[in-house]
Coordinates of C-alpha atoms in Angstrom, one line a residue:
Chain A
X1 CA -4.3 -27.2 -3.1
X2 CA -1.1 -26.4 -1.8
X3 CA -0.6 -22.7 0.0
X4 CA 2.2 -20.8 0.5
X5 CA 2.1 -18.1 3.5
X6 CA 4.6 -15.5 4.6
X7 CA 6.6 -15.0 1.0
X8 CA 8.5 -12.2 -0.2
X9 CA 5.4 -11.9 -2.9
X10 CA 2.5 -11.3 0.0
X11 CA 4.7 -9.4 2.2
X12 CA 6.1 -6.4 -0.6
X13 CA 2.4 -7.5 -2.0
X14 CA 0.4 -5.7 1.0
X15 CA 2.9 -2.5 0.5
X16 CA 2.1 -2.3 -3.2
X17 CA -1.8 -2.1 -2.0
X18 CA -1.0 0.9 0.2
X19 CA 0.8 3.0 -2.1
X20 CA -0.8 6.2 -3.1
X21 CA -2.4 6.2 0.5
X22 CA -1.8 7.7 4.4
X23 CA -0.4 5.5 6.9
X24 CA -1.8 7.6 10.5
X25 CA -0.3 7.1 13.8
X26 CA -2.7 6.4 16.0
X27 CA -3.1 6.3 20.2
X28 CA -6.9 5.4 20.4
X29 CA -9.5 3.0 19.3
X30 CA -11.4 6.2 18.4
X31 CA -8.9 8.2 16.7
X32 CA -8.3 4.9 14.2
X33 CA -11.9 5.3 13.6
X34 CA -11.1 8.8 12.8
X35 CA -8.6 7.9 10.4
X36 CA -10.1 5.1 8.4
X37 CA -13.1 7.5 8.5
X38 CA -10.5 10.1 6.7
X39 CA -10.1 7.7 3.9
X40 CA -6.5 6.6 5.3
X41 CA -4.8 3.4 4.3
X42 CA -3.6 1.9 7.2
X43 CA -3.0 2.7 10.4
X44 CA -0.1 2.8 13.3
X45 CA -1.3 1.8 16.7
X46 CA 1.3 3.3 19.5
X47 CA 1.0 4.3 22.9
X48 CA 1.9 7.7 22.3
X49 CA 2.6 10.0 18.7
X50 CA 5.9 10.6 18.3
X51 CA 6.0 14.3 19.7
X52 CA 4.8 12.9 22.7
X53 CA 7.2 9.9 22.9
X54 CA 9.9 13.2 22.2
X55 CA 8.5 15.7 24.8
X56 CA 8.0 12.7 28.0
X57 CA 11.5 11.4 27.3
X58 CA 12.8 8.4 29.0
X59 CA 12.6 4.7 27.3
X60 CA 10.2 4.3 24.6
X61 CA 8.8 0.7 23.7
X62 CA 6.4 -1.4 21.8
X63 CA 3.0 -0.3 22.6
X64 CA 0.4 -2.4 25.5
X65 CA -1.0 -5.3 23.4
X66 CA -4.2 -4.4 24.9
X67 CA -4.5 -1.2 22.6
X68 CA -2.9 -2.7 19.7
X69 CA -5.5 -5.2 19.9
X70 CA -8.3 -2.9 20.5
X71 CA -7.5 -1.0 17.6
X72 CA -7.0 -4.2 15.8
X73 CA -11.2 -4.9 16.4
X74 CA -12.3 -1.3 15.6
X75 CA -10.9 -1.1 11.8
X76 CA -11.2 -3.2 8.4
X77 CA -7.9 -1.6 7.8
X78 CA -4.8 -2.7 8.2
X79 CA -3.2 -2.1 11.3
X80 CA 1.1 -1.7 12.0
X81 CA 2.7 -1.6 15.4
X82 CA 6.2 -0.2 16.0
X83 CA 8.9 -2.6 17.7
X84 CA 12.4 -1.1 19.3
X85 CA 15.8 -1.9 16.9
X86 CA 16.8 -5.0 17.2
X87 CA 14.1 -5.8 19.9
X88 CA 12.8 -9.3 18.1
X89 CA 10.7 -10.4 20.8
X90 CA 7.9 -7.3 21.1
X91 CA 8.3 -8.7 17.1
X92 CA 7.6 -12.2 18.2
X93 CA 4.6 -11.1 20.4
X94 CA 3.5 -8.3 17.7
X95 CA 3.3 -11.6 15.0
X96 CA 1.3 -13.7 17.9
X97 CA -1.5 -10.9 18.3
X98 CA -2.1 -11.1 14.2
X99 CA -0.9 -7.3 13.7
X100 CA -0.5 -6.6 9.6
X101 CA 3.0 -5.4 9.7
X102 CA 5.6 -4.5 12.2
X103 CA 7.9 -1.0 11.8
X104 CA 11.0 -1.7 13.2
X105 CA 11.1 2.0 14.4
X106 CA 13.8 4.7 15.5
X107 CA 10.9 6.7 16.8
X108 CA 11.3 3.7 20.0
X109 CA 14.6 3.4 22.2
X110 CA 16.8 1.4 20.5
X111 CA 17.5 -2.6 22.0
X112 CA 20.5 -3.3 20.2
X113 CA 23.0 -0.5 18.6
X114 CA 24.6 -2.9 16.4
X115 CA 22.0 -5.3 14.8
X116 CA 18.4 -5.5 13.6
X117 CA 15.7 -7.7 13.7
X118 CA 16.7 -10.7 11.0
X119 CA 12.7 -9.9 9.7
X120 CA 13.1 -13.5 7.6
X121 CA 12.4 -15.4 10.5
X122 CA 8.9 -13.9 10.5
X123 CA 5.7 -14.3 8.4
X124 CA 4.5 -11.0 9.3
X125 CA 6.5 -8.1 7.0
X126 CA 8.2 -5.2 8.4
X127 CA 9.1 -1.7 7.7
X128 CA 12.0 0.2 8.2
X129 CA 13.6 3.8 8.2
X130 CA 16.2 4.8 5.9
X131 CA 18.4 8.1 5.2
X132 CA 20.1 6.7 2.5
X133 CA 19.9 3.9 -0.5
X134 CA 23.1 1.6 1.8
X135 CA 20.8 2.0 4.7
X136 CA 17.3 1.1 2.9
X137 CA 19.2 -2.3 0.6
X138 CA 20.8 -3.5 4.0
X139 CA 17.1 -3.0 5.7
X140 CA 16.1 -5.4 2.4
X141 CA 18.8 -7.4 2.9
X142 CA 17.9 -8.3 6.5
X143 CA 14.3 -9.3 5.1
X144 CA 12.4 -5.6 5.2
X145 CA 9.2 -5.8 2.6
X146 CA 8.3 -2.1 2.8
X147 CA 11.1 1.4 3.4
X148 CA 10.2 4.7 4.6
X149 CA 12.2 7.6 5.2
X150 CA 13.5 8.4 8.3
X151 CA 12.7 11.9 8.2
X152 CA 12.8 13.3 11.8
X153 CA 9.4 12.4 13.5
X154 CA 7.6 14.4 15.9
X155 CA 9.1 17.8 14.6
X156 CA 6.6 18.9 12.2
X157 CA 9.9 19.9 10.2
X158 CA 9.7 18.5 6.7
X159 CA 13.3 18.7 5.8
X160 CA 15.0 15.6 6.9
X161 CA 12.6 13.7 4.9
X162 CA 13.2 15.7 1.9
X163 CA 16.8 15.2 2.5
X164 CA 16.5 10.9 2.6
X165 CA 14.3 11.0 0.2
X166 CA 16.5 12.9 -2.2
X167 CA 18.8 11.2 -1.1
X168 CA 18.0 7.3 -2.1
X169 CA 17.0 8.7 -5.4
X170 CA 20.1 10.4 -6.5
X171 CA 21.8 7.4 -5.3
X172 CA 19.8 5.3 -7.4
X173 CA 20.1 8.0 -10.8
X174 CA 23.5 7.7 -10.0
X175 CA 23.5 4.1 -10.0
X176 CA 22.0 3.6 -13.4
X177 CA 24.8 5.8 -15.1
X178 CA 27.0 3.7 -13.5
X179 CA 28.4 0.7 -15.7
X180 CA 28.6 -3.0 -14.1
X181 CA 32.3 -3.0 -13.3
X182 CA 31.7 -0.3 -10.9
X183 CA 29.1 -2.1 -9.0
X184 CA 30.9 -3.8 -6.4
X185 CA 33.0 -0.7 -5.0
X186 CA 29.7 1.2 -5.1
X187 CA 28.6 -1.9 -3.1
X188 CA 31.4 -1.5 -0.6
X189 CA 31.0 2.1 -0.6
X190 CA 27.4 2.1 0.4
X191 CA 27.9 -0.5 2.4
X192 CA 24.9 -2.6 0.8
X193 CA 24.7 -5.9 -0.6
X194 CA 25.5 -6.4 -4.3
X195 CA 23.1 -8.6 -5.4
X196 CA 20.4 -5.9 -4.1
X197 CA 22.1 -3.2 -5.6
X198 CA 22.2 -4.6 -9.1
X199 CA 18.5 -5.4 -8.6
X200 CA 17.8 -1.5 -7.6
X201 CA 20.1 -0.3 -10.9
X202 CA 18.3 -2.7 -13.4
X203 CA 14.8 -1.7 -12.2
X204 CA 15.8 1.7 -11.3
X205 CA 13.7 2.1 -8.3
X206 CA 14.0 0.2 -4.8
X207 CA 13.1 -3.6 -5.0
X208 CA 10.3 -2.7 -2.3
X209 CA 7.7 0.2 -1.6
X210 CA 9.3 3.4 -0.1
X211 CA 7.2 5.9 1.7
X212 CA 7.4 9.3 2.9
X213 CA 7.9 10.0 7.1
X214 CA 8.8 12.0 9.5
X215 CA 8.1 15.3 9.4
X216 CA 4.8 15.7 7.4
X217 CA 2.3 18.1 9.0
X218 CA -0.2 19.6 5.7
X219 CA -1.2 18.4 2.8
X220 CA 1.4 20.4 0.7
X221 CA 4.2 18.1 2.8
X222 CA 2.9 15.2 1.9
X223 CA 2.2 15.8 -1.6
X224 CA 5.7 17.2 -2.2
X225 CA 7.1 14.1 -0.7
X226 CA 4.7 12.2 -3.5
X227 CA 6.5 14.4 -5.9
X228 CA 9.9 13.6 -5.1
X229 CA 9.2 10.4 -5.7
X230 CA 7.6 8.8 -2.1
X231 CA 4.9 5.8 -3.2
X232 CA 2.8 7.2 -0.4
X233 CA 3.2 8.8 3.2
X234 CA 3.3 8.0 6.6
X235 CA 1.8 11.0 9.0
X236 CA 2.7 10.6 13.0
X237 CA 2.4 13.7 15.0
X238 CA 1.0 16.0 12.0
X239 CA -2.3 14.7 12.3
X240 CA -3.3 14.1 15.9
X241 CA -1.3 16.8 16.9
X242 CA -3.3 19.7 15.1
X243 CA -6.7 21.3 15.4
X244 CA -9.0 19.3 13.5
X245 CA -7.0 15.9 13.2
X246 CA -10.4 14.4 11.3
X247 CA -10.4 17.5 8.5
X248 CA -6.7 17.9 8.1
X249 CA -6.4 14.1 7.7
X250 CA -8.8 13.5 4.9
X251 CA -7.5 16.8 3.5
X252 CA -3.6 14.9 3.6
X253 CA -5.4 11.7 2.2
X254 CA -6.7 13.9 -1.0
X255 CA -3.5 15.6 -1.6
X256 CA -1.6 12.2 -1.6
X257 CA -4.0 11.0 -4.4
X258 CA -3.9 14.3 -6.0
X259 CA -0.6 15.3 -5.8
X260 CA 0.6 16.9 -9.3
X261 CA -3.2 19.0 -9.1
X262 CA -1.9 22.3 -7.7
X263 CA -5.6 23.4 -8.0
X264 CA -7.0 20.5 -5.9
X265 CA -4.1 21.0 -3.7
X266 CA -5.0 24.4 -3.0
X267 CA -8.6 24.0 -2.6
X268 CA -8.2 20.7 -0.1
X269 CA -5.6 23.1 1.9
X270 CA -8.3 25.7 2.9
X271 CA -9.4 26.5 6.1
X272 CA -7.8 23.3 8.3
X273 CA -7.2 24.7 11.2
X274 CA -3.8 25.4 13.5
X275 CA -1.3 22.9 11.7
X276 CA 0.7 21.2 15.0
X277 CA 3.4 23.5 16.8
X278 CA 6.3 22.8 14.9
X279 CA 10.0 22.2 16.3
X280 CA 12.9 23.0 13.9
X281 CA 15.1 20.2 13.6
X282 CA 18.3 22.4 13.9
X283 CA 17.2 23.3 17.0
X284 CA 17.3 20.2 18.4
X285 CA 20.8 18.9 20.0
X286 CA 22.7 15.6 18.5
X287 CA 21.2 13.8 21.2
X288 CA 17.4 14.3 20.7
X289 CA 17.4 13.3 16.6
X290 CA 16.0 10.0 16.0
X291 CA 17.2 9.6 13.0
X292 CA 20.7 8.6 13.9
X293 CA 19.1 5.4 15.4
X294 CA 19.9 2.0 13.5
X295 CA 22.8 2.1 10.5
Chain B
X1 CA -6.5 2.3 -30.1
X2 CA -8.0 0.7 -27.2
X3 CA -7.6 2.6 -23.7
X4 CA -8.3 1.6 -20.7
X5 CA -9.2 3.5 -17.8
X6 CA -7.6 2.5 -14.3
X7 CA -8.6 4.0 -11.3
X8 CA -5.7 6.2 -9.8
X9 CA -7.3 7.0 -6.6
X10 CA -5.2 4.4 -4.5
X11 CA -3.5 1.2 -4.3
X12 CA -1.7 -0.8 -6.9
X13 CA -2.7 1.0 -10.6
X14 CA 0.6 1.1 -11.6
X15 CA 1.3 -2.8 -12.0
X16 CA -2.3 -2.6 -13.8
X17 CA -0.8 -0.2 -16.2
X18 CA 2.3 -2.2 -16.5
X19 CA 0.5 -5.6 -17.4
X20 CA -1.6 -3.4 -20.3
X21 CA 1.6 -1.4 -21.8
X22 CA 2.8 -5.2 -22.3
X23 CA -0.2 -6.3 -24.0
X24 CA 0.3 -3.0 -26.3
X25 CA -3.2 -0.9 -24.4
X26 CA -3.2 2.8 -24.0
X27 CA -3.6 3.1 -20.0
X28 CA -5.0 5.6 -18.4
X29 CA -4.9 6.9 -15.0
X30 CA -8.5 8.0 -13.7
X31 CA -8.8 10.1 -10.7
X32 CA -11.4 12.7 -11.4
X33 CA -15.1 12.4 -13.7
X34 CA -13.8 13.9 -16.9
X35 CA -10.9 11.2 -16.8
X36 CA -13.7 8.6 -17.3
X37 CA -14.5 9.9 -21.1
X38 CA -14.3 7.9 -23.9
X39 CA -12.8 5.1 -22.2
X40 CA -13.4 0.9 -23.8
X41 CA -12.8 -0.5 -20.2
X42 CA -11.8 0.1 -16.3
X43 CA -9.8 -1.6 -13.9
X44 CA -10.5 -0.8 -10.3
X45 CA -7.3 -2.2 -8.6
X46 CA -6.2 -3.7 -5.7
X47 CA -5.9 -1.3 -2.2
X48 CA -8.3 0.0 0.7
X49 CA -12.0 -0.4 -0.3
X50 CA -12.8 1.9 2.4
X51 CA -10.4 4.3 0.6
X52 CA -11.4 4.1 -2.6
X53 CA -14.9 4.7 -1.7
X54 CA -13.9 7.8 0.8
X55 CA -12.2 9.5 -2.4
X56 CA -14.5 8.3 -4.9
X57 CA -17.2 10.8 -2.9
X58 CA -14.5 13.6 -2.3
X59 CA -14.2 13.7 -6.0
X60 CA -17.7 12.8 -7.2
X61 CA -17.2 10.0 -9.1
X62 CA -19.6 7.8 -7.7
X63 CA -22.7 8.8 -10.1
X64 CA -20.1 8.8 -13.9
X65 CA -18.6 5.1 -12.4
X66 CA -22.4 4.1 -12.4
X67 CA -23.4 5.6 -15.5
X68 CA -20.2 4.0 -17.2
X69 CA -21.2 0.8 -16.0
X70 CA -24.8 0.7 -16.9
X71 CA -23.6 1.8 -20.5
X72 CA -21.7 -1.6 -20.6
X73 CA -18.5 -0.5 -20.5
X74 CA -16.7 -3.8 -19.3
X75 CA -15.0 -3.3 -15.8
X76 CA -12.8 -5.8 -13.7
X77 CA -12.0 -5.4 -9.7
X78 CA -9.3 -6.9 -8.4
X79 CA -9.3 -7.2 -4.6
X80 CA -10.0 -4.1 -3.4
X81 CA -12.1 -3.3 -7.0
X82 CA -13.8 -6.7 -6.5
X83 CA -15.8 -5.3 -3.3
X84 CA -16.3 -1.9 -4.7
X85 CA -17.5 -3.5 -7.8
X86 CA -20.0 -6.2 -5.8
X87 CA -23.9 -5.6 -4.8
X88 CA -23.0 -6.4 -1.2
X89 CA -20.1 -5.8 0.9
X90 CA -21.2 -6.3 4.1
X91 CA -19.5 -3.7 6.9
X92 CA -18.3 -1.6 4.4
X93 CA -19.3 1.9 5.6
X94 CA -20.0 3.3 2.0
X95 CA -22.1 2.1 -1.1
X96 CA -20.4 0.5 -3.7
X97 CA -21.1 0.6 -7.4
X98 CA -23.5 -2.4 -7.7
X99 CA -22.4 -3.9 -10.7
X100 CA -22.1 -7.5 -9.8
X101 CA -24.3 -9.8 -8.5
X102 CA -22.5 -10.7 -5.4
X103 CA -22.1 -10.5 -1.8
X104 CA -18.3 -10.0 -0.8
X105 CA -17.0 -11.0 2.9
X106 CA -14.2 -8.7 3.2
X107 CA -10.8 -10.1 5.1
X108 CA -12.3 -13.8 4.5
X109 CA -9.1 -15.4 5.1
X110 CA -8.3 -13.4 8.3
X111 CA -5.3 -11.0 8.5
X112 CA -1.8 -10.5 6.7
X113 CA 0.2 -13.4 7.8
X114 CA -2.6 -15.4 6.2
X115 CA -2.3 -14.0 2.8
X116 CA -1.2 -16.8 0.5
X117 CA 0.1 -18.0 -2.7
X118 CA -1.8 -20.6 -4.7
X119 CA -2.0 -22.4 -8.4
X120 CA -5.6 -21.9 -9.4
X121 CA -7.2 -24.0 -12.1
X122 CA -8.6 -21.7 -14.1
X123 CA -10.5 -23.3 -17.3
X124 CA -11.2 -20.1 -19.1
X125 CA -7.5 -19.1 -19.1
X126 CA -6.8 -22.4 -20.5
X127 CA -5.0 -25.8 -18.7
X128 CA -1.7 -24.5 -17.5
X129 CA -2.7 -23.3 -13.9
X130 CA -2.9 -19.5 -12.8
X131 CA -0.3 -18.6 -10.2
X132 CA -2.5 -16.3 -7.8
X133 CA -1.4 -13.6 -5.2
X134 CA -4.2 -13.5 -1.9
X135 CA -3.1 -10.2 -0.1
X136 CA -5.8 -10.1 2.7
X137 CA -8.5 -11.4 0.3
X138 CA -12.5 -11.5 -0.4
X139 CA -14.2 -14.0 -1.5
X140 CA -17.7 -14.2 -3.0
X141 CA -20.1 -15.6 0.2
X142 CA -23.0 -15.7 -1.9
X143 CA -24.0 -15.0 -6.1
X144 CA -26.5 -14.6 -8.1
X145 CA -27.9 -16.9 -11.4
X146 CA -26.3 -14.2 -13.8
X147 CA -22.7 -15.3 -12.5
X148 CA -20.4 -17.4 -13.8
X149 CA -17.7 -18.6 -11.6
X150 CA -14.3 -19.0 -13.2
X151 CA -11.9 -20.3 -10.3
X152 CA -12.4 -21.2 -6.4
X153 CA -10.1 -21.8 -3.7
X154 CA -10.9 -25.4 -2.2
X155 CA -11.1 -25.2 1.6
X156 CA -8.9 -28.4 2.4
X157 CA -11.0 -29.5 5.8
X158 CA -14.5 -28.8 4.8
X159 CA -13.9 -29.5 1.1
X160 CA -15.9 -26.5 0.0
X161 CA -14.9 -24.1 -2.7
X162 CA -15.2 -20.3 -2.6
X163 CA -15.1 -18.4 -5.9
X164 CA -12.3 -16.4 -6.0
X165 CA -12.9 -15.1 -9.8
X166 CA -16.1 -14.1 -11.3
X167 CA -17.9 -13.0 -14.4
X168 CA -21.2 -11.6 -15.2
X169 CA -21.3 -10.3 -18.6
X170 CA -18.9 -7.7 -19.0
X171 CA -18.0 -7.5 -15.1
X172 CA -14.9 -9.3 -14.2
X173 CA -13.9 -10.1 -10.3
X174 CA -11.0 -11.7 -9.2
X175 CA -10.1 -11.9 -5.1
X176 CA -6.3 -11.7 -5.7
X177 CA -4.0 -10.0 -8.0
X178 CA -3.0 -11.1 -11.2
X179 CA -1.3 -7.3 -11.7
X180 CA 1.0 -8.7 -9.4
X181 CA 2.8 -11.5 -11.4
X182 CA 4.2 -11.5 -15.0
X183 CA 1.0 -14.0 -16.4
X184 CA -0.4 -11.5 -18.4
X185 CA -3.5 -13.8 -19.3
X186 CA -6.2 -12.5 -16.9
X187 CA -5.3 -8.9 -18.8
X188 CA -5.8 -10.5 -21.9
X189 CA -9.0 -12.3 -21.0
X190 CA -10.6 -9.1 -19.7
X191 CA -9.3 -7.3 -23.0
X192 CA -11.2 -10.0 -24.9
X193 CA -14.2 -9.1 -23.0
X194 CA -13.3 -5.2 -24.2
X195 CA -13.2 -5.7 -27.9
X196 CA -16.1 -8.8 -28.0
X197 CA -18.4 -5.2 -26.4
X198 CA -16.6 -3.1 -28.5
X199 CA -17.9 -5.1 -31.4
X200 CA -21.5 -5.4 -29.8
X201 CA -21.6 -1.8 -29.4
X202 CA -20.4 -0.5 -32.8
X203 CA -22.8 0.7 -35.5
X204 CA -21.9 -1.3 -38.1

């Protein structure tokens, strides 16, 4: 019987599986038992949550192997690990220790400012940020099986997420009033390939998965991301960050699954707990957003 | 009109709903009890077991799911759905439904970059092989006399085959996704099973 590993179908196949679930960043063997006990999807192994990775400063990379791995043994779920832009050989050693998918993350410090990781040359699939629908199709261009939002991680601030998440879809609505002729200068103007493009207009969503992060912190974020459109949501900082990080995950984990119940919402949203200390995004100087990172 | 229920709670349900809207079914998303009324069939998709069962006790669907099955309402699991589905499920931290005669190994083929692609023979679907999608799959380790095994994935070094698709009565299993790819047959086959209980069950 002949196989076939690593395609475009079982790579945008294990996103499809996730969708409607939590993604949690994790630091700890026991806090990824915490979060598959929560009912999340997946989880994020890292050396530190994103606030954390925002507060020490300094050069951020790809996480020891040695908790990536240990994580890896604690959960049936499937694990991700974040690798710097552009840096393809923490990719390379990511693939070697059998991690589930690799997010090619602006959260890290950057290791090249003009190219990304060409993610074809793997069998492993990757995720990538996007503020835009030119940033997400050239992500899917270089090989990317699964887009999130950028957002602005570690601030507890919703609003950049809400912004790249509006903003892919109005691209996209724009798109499908668009007739053919106009394609390729909406092409050049995006700055994404064509043949991607015309995909994204005749099925009038992205090719690929597109999640919700950056900025979630209760379950009313992460169910208004659902509602504008996210097919599930990442949480970082919001989680491990707060109170009761067991309770106000499974409470984020209900809301995603109940998202258009304002009743359920409601009722799930009781009683969590201090929420993490915020940081408003347009407090922060040009130099300390993430989100800038990678084109 | 024939509906059938597929559970919303998480993972792939809308390529479930897809696949039946092209066969001309009435789907319907089920995430809470009363959602479960008057449906001819469910689909538990493909996602997080350990999700699905989390939510499933959140929202108290556990005890209707088993009710609905016992009544013979024909179910099928895909992935995810075959393990929730299954008698056994070893390491899985919650109960499942216990409407299949099966012990599942969860992860049997090892992590993502081992999911695969694969033409099944599948005998019941007729001779044209069955493109299948593995996205860290089950298998079935171990079943009981009731079940009838409909495809396996041959294990090139030892020769062995491991069912990968299952049936007992009106309980379909299959390890990978069908929802995933436009062959619409699988859908079809488990609406047969629908209307051949619908017809069992009518008065008459």
């Amino acid at each position: 019987m002949a196989i076939e590993t690593g395609t475009d179908t079982v790579k945008r196949g294990l996103a499809q599986m996730l969708k409607g679930g939590v993604i949690m960043d994790v630091v700890t063997p026991e806090h990824a038992k915490i979060a598959e006990e929560a009912g999340a999807c997946a989880v994020m192994a890292l050396e530190r949550v994103p606030a954390d990775i925002r507060s020490a400063g300094g050069v951020a990379r790809m996480s020891d192997p040695d908790i990536i791995v240990r994580i890896m043994e604690t959960v049936s779920i499937p694990v991700m690990a974040k690798v710097r832009i552009g840096h393809f050989v923490e990719a390379q050693i990511l693939e070697s220790l059998g991690v589930d998918y690799i997010d090619e993350s602006e959260v890290l410090t950057p290791a090249d400012e003009t190219h990304h990781i060409n993610k074809r040359d793997f069998k492993v699939p990757f995720v990538c940020g996007c503020r835009d629908l030119g940033e997400a199709l050239r992500r899917i261009g270089e090989g990317a099986a699964m887009i999130r939002t950028k957002g602005e991680a570690g601030t507890g601030d919703i609003v950049e997420a809400v912004r790249h998440m509006r903003a892919v879809w109005d691209a996209i609505r724009k798109l499908q009033n668009m007739p053919d002729d106009e394609l390729m200068a909406e092409a050049k103007n995006l700055g994404a390939p064509y043949e991607l493009l015309r995909e994204t207009k005749e099925l009038g969503r992205l090719p690929v998965v597109n999640f919700a992060a950056g900025g979630v912190a209760t379950p009313a974020d992460a169910a208004l991301m659902m509602q504008l459109g996210a097919d599930g949501v990442f949480v970082g900082s919001g989680i491990f960050k707060s109170s009761d990080p067991a309770r106000r995950g499974h409470a984020v984990v209900q809301a995603v699954t109940h998202y258009n119940d304002p009743a359920i919402l409601a009722e799930v949203s009781r009683g969590l707990g201090e929420p993490m200390a915020g940081l408003d995004v347009r407090s922060l100087p040009e130099g300390e957003r993430l989100a800038p990172r990678g084109w | 009109m024939t509906t059938i229920g597929v559970l919303a709670l998480q993972g792939d349900f809308i390529e479930h709903e897809a696949a039946l809207r092209r066969l001309g079914v009435d789907a319907r998303e089920v995430r809470t009890p009363e959602e479960l009324r008057g449906l001819d069939g469910l689909i538990i998709p493909g996602g997080e077991s350990t999700t699905f069962c989390r939510l499933m006790a959140d929202f108290a669907l556990y005890e209707p799911l088993r009710a609905l099955l016992a009544a013979g309402v024909p179910a099928w699991g895909t992935c995810a759905g075959m393990i929730v589905l299954a008698c056994q499920a070893p390491g899985l931290d919650f109960p499942t439904l216990e409407a299949l005669d099966i012990e599942v190994l969860r992860n049997a083929y090892g992590r993502q970059v081992q999911s695969f692609e694969a033409d099944l023979d599948v005998p019941a679907l007729g001779e044209q092989p069955f493109h299948a999608v593995f996205i860290r799959a089950p298998v079935v380790a171990g079943a009981g006399p009731g079940v009838e095994v409909l495809a396996g994935v041959r294990d090139e070094r030892s020769g062995r085959e491991t069912p990968v698709a299952v049936r007992q009565g009106c309980v379909l299993a299959t390890s990978f996704h069908p929802e995933l790819t436009d062959d619409t047959r699988f859908h079809q086959y488990f609406l047969e099973i629908v209307r051949g209980a619908g017809r069992a069950s009518s008065p008459k």
